[in-house]
mmCIF file of C-alpha atoms in Angstrom:
data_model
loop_
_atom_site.group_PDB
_atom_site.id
_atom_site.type_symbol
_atom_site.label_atom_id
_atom_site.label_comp_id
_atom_site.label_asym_id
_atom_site.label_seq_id
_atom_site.Cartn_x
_atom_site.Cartn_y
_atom_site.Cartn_z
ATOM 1 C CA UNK N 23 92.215 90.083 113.495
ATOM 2 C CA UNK N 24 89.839 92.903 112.771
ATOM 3 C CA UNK N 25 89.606 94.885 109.626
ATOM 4 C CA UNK N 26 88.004 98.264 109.920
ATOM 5 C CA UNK N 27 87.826 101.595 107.681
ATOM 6 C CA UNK N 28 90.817 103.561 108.431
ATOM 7 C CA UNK N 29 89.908 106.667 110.871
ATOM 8 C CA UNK N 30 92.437 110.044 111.507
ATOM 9 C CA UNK N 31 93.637 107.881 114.844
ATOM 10 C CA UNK N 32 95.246 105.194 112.264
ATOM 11 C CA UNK N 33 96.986 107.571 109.586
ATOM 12 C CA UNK N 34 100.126 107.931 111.236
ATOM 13 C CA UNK N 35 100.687 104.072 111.890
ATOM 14 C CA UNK N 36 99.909 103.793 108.128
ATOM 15 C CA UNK N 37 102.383 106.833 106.866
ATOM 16 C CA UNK N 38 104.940 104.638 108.780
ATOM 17 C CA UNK N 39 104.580 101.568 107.606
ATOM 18 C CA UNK N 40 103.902 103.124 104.048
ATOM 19 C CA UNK N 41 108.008 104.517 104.715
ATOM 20 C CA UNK N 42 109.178 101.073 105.791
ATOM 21 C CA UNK N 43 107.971 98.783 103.533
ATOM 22 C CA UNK N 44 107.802 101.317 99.653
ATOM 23 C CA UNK N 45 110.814 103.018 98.615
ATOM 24 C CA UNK N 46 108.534 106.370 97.585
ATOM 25 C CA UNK N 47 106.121 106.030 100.254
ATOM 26 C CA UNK N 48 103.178 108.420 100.169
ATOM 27 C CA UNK N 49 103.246 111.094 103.258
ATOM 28 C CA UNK N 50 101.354 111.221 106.124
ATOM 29 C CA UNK N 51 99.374 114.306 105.107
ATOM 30 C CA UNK N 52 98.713 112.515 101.623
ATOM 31 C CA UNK N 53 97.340 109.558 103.344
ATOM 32 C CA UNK N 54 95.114 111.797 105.664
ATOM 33 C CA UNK N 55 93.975 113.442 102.541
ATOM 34 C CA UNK N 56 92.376 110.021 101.869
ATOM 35 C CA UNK N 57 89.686 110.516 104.738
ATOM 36 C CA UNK N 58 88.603 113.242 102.911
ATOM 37 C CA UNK N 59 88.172 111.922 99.376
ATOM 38 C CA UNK N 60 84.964 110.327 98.306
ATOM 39 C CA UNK N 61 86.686 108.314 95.752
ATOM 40 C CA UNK N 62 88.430 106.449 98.505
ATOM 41 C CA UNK N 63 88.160 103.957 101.184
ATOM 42 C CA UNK N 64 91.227 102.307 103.017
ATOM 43 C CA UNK N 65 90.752 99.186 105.757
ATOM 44 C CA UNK N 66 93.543 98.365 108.436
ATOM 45 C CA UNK N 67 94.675 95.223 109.754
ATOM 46 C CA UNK N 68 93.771 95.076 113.711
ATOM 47 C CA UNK N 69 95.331 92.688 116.148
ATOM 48 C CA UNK N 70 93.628 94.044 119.678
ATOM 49 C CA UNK N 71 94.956 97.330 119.470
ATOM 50 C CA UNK N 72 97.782 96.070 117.674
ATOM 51 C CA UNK N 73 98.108 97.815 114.049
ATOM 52 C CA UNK N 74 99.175 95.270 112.018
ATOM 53 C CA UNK N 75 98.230 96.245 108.088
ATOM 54 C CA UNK N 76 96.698 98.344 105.485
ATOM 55 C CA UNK N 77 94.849 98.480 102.118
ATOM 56 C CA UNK N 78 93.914 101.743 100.033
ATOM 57 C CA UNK N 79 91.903 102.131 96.950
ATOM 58 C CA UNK N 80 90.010 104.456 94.977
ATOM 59 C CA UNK N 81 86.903 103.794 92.689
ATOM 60 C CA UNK N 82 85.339 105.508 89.785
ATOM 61 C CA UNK N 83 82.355 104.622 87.890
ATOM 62 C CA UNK N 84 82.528 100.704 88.783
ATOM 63 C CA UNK N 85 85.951 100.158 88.702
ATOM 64 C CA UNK N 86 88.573 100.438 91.503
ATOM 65 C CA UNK N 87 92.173 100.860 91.960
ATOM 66 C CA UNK N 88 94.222 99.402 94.758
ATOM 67 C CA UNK N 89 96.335 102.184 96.033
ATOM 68 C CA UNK N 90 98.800 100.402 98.096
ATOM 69 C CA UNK N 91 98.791 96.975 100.754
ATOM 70 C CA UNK N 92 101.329 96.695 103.203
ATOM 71 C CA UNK N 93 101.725 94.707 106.466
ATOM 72 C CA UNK N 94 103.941 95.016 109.463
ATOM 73 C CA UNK N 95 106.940 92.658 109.256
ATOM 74 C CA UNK N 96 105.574 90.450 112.666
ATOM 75 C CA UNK N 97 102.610 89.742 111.097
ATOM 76 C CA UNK N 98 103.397 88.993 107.481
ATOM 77 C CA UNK N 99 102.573 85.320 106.462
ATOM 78 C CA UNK N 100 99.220 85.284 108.885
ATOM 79 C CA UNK N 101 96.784 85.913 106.283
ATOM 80 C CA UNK N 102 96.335 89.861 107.146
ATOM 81 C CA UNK N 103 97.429 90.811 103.448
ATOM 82 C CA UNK N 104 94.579 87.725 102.299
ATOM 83 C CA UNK N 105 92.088 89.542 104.429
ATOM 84 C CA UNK N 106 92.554 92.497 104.059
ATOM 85 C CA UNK N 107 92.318 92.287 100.377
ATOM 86 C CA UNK N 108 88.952 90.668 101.020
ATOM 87 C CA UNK N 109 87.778 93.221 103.360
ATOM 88 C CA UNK N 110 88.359 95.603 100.335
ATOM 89 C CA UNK N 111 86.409 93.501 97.977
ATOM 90 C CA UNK N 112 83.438 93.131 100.091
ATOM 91 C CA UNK N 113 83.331 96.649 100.446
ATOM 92 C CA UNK N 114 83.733 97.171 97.179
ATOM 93 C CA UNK N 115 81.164 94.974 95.817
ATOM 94 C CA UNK N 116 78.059 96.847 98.561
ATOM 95 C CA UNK N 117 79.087 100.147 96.590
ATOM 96 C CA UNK N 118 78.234 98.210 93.206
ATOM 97 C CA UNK N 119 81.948 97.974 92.199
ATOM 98 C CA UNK N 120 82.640 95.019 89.358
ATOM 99 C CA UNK N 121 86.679 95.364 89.533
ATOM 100 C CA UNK N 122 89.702 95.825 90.922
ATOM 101 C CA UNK N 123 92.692 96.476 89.720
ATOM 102 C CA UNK N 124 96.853 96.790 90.756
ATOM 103 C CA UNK N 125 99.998 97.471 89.931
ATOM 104 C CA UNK N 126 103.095 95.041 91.501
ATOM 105 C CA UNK N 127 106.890 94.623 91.301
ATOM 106 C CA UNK N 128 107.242 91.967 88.631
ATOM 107 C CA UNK N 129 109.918 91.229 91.051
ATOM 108 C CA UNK N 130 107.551 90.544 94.021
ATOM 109 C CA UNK N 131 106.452 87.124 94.252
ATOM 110 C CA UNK N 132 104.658 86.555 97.372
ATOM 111 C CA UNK N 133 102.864 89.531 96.576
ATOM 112 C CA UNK N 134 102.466 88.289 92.940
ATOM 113 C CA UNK N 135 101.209 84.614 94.619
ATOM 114 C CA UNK N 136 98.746 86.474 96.873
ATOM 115 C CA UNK N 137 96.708 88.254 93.997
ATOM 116 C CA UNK N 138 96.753 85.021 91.885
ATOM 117 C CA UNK N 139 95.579 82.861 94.750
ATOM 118 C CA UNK N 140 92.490 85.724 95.156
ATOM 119 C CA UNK N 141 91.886 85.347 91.499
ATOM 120 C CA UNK N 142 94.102 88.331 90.021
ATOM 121 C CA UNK N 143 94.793 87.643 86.292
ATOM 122 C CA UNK N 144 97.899 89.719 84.717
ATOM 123 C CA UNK N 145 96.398 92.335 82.322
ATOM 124 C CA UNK N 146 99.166 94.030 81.319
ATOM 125 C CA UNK N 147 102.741 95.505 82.048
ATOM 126 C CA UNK N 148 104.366 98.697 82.597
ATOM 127 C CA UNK N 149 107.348 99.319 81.868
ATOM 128 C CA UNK N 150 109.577 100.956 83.967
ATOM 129 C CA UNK N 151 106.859 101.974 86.560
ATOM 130 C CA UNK N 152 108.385 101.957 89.678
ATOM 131 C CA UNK N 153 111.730 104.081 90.620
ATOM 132 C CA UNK N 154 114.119 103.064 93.629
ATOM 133 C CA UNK N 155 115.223 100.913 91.779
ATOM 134 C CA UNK N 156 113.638 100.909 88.155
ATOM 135 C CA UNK N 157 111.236 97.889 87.905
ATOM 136 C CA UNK N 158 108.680 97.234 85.663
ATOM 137 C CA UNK N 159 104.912 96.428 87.024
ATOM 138 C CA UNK N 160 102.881 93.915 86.407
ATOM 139 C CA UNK N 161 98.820 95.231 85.944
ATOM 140 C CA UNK N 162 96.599 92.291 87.523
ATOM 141 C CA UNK N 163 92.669 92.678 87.383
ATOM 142 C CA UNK N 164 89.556 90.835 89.399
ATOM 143 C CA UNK N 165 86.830 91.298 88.190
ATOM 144 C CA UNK N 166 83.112 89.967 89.699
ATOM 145 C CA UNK N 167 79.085 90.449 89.170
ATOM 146 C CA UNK N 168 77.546 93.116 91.596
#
């Protein structure tokens, strides 16, 4: 498994996968917007030529933001969401980036395992975040020395 920056060639794989797996997925055109924004990097997950998973954030001033993680049903349970998540933070920490930061289902427990066994620590809650259905989120933080 390769993880790369995601290039034009990879947007559409990610705007469908982004419709499958969230129930307000972002659109294609939003996620090619990403390409363009200097705020922004996003890996994906590559099996061969396979497309298997991607990652999105956006930093500001030291701190980032994970935008969204998803990974294609066939290859969930393989460790792409664990490395891709590192991937991220490597990146992350070259730029001189000390955090990162997310937003889950409280109802999503693998996900929920995932950040925890990375080092995510719950930070907060907000209620009532996520639509389709109404859920609250839970706010989990890393944080490390640059």
């Amino acid at each position: 498994m390769k993880f790369v920056r995601m290039e034009t060639q990879h947007v559409a794989q990610v705007a469908a996968l982004e419709a499958e797996c969230f129930s307000a997925p972002w659109s294609e055109n939003a996620i090619g917007s990403e390409l363009c924004n200097p705020l922004s990097v996003w890996f994906v997950a590559m099996d061969n030529d396979t497309f298997a998973g991607y990652v999105g954030s956006q930093a500001v001033m030291g701190e980032a933001d994970m935008m969204n993680l998803a990974v294609s049903p066939q290859y969930r349970r393989q460790g792409v969401a664990d490395g891709l998540v590192k991937a991220l933070i490597a990146y992350l920490k070259e730029q001189q980036v000390y955090s990162l930061s997310l937003e889950v289902r409280a109802s999503n427990e693998p996900a929920i395992a995932l950040y925890h066994k990375l080092g995510f620590e719950q930070v907060g809650c907000r209620p009532g975040y996520y639509s389709k259905p109404k859920e609250d989120a839970l706010i989990l933080r890393k944080e490390w020395q640059v």
